[in-house]
Coordinates of C-alpha atoms and ligand atoms in Angstrom, one line a residue:
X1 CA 1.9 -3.3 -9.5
X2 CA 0.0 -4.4 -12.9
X3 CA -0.6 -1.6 -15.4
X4 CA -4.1 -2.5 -15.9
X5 CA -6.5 -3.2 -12.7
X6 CA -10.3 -3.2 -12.0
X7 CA -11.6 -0.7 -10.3
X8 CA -15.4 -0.8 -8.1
X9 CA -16.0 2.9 -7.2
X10 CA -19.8 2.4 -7.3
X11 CA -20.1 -0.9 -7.0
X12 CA -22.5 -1.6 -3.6
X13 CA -20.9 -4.1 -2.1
X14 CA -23.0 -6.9 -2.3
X15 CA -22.4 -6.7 -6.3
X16 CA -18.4 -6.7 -5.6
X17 CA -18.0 -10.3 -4.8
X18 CA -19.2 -11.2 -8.0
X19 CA -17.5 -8.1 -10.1
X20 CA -14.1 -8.8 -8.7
X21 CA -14.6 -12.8 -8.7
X22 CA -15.6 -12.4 -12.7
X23 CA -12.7 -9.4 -13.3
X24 CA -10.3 -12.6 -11.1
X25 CA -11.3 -14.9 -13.8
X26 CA -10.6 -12.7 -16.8
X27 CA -6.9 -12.5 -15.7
X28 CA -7.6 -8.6 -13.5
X29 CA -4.7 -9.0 -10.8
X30 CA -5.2 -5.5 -9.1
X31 CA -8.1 -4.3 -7.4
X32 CA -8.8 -0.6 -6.7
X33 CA -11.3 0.1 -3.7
X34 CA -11.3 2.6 -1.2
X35 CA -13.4 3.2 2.4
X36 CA -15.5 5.3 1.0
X37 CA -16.7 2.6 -1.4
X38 CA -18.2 0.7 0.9
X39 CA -17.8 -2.6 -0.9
X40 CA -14.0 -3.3 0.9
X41 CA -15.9 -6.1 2.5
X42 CA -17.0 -7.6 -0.6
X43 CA -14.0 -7.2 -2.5
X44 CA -11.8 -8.9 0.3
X45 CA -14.6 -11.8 -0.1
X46 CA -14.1 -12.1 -3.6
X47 CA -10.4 -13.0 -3.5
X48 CA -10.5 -15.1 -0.2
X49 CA -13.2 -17.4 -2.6
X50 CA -10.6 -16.9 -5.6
X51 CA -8.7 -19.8 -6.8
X52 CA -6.2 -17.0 -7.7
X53 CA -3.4 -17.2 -4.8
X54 CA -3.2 -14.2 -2.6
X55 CA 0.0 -13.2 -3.4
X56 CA -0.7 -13.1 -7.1
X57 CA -3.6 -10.2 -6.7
X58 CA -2.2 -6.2 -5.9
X59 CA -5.1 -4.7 -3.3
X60 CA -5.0 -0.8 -3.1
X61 CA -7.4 1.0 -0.7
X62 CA -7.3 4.7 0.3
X63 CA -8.2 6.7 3.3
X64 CA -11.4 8.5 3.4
X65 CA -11.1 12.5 4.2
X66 CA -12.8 12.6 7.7
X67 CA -10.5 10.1 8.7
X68 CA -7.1 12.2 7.8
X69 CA -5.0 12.9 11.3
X70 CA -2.0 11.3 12.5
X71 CA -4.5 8.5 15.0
X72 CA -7.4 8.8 13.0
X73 CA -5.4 7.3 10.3
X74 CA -4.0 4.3 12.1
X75 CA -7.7 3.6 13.4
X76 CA -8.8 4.3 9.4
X77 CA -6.0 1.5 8.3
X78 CA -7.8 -0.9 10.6
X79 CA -10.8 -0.8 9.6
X80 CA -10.2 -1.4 5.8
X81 CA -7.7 -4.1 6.5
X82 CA -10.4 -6.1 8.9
X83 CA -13.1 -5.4 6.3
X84 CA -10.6 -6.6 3.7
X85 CA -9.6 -9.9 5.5
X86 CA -6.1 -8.9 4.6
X87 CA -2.5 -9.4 6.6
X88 CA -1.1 -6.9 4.5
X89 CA -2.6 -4.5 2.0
X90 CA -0.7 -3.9 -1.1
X91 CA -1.1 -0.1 -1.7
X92 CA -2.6 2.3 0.4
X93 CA -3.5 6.0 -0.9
X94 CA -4.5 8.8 1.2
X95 CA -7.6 9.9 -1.2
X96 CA -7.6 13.5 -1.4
X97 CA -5.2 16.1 0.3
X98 CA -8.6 18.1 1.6
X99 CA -6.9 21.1 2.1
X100 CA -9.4 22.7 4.1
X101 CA -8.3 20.1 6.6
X102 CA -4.5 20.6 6.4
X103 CA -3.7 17.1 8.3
X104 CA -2.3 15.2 5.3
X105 CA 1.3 15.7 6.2
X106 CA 0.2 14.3 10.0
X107 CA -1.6 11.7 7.8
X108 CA 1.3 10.6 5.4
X109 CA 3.9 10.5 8.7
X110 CA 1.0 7.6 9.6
X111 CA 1.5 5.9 6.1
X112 CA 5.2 5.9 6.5
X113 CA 4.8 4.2 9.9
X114 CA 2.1 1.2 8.4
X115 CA 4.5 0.6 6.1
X116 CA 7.8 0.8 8.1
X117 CA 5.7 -2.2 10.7
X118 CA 5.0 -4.2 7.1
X119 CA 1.2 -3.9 7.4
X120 CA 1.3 -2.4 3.9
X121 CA 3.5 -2.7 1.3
X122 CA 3.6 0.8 -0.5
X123 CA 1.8 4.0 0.1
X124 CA 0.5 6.8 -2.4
X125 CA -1.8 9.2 -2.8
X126 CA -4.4 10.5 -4.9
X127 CA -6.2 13.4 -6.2
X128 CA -2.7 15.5 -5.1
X129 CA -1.5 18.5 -7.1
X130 CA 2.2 19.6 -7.7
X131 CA 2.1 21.7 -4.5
X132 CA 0.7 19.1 -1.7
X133 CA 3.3 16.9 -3.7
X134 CA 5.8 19.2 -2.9
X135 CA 5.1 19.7 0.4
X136 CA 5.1 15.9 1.2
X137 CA 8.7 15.8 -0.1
X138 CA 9.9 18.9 1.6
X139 CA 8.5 18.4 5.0
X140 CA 8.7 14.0 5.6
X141 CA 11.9 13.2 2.8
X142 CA 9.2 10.6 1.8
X143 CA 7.9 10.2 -1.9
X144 CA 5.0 8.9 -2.9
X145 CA 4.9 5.3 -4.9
X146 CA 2.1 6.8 -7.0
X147 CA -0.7 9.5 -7.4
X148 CA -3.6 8.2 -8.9
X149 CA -5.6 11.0 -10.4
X150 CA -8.5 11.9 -12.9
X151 CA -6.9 11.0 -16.2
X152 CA -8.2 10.3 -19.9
X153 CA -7.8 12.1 -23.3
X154 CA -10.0 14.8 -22.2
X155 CA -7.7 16.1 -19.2
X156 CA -4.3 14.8 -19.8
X157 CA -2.4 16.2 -16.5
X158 CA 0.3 17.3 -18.3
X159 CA 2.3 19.5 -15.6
X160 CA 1.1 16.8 -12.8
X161 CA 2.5 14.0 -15.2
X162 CA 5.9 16.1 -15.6
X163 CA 6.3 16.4 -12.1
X164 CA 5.6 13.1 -11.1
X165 CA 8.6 11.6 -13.7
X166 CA 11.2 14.1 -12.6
X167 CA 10.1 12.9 -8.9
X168 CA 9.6 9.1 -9.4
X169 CA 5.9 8.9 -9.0
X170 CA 3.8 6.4 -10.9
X171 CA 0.9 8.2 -12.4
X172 CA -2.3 6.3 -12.1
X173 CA -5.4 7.5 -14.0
X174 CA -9.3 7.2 -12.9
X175 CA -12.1 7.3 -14.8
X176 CA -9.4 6.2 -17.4
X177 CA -12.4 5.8 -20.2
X178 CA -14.1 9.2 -18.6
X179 CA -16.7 7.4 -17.3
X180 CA -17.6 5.8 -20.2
X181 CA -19.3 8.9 -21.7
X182 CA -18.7 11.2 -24.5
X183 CA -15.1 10.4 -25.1
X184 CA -16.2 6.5 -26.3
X185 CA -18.5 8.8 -28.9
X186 CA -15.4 10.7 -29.9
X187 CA -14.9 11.0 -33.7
X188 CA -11.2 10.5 -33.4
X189 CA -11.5 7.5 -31.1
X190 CA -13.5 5.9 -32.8
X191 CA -12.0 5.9 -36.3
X192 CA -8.6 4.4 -34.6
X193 CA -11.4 1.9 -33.4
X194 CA -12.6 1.1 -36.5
X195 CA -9.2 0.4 -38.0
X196 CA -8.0 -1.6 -35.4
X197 CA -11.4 -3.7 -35.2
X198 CA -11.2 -2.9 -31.7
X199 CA -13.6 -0.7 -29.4
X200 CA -13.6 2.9 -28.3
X201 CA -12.8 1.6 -25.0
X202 CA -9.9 -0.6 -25.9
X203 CA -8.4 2.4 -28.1
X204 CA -8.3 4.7 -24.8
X205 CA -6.9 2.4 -22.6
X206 CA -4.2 1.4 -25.1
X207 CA -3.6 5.5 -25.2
X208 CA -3.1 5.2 -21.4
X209 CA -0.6 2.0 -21.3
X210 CA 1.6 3.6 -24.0
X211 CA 2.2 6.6 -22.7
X212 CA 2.7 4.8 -19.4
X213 CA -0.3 5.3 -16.9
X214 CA -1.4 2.8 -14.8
X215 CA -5.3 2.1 -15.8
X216 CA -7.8 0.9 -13.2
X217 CA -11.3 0.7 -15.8
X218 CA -14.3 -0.1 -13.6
X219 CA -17.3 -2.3 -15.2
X220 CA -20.1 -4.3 -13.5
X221 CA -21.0 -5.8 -16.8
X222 CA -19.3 -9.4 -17.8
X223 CA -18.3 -8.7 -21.3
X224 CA -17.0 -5.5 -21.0
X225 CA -14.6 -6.2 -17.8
X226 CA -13.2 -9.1 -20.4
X227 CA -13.3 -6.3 -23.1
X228 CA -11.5 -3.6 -21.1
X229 CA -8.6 -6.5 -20.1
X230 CA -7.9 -7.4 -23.9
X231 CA -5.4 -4.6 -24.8
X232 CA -2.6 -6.7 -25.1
X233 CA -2.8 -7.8 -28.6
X234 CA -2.6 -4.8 -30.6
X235 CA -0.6 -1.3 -30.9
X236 CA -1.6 1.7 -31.7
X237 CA 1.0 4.2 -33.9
X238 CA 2.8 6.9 -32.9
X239 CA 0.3 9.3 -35.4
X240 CA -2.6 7.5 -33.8
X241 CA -1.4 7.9 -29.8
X242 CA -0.6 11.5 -31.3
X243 CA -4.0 12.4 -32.6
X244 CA -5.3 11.3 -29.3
X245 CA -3.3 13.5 -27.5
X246 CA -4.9 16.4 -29.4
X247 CA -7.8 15.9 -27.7
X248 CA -7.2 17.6 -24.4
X249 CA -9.6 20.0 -23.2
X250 CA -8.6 20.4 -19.3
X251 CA -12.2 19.7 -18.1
X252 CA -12.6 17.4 -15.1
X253 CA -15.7 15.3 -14.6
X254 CA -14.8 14.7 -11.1
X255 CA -14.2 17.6 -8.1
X256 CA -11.6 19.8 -8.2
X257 CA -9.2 18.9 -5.8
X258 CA -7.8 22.4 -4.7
X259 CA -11.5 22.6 -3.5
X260 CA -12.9 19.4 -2.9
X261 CA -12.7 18.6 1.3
X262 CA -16.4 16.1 1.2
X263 CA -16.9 14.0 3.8
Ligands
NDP1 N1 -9.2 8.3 -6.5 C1 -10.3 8.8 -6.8 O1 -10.7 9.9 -6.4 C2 -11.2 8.1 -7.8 C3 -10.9 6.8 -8.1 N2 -11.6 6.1 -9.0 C4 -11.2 4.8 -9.4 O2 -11.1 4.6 -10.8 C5 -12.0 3.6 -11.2 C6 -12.4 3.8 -12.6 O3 -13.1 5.1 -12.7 P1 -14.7 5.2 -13.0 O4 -15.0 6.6 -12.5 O5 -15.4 4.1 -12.4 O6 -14.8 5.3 -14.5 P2 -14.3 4.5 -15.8 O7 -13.7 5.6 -16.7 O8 -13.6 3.3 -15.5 O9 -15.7 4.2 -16.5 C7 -16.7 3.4 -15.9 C8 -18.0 3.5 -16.7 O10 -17.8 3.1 -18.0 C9 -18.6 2.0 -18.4 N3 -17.7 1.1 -19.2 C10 -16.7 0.3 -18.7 N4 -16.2 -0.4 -19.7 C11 -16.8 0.0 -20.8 C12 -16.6 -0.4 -22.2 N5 -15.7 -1.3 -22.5 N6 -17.5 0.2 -23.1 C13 -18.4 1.1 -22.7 N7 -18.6 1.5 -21.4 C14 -17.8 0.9 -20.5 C15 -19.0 1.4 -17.1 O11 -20.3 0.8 -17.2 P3 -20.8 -0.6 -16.6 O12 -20.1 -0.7 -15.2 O13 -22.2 -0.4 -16.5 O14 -20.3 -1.6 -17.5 C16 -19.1 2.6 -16.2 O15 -20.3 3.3 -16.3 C17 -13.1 3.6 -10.2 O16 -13.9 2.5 -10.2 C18 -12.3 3.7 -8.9 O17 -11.7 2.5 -8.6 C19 -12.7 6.8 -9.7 C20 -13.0 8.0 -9.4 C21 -12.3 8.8 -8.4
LIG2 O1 -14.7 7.7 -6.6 C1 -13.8 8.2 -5.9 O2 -12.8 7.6 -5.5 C2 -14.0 9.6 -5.4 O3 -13.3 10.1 -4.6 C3 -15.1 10.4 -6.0 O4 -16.2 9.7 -6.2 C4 -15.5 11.6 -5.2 O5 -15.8 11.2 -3.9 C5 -16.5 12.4 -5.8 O6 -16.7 12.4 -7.0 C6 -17.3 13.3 -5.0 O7 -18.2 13.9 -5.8

């Protein structure tokens, strides 16, 4: 899986075909959408048009929380990979544990069975805490290839981070730039932006692929998805990744998942 994809959460899905066809052409490789986007339709448009082969783009989708359940989620996996246009989808991610619900260990057994029949080729999660982590492992044997979670300078998941390296879990951050807010405004990003001529943006998601999280920055805007993909070509120091790291404050912008169970 590329450290650094595009992701479309808010992008209707009209607008996807010509997001992911522009993020195609400025060298993206991995997509991020979900059911609950919406746009899967237009997203598996953009890279049946793409010059880019199939096997050269990493698709991830991920199961909405009404549809969690054992059946439900085979019928859920359907749907996204017609909508797609895809044989096989690359990553699949069960969205949020929704605990309310308590199904996601009948939802993961489901996972494991989609990818033992090769309809997808690794399965994840997302939005999970140590504890649904845990339970996972305990009660299926079967860890998850990654947990893709709110992550940026201002909530830095470090427990969730520590448990996912002693279990083998990639940790992939959303709303890696914090959704483009206050954190681009931040005094100590943007003085490391100013000395390496590069953009607030740029700065974070060099933070991010340093300290080793996969990054999935969403833009609809052409310069900026070219913007967000140059971070290749410079390094920031250990005293700069440092002073970023001091800017942890805990505080999500997104739901809590504990308590989040939306459908
Ligand atoms: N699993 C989950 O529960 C969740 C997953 N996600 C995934 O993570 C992806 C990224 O997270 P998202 O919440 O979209 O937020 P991001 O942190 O990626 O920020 C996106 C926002 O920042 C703006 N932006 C993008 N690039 C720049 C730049 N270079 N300079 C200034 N502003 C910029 C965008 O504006 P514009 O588009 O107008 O250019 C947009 O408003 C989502 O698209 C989705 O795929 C997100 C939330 C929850
Ligand atoms: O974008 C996603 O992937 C999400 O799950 C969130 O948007 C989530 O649905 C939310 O923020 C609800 O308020």
């Amino acid at each position: 899986m590329p450290q650094l994809g595009f992701g479309v959460w808010q992008v209707p899905d009209a607008e996807a075909t010509p997001a992911v066809t522009e993020a195609l052409q400025a060298g993206y490789r991995s997509i991020d959408t979900a059911a609950a986007y919406g746009n899967e339709g237009g997203v598996g448009a953009a890279i049946a048009q793409s010059d880019v082969d199939r096997s050269d783009v990493f698709v991830t989708t991920k199961l909405w929380n009404a549809d969690h359940g054992h059946d439900s989620a085979l019928r859920a996996f359907d749907a996204s990979q017609s909508k797609l246009g895809l044989d096989v989808v690359d990553l699949y991610l069960i969205h949020w544990p929704t605990p309310a619900r308590d199904l996601y260990v009948d939802t993961w057994k489901a996972f494991v069975e989609l990818r033992e029949e090769g309809r997808v080729r690794a399965i994840g999660v997302s939005n999970f805490q140590p504890a649904h982590l845990q339970r996972l492992i305990d009660e299926t044997g079967v860890v998850p290839a990654v947990n893709q979670v709110e992550l940026h300078p201002y909530l830095q998941q470090a427990e969730l981070r520590a448990f996912h390296e002693k279990h083998g879990i990639h940790t992939e951050a959303w709303s890696p730039l914090g959704q483009g807010g206050e954190l681009l405004e931040d005094p100590v990003v943007t003085e490391i932006a100013a000395r390496h001529d590069r953009s607030a943006a740029q700065v974070v998601l060099r933070w991010h692929l340093q300290i080793g999280n996969i990054v999935i920055p969403k833009s609809v805007t052409p310069a900026r998805i070219r913007e967000n993909i140059d971070v290749f070509g410079f390094e920031l120091a250990d005293e700069e990744i440092a002073a970023l790291s001091t800017l942890d404050r805990g505080g999500r912008i997104g739901p809590n998942p504990d308590e989040f169970n939306g459908s």
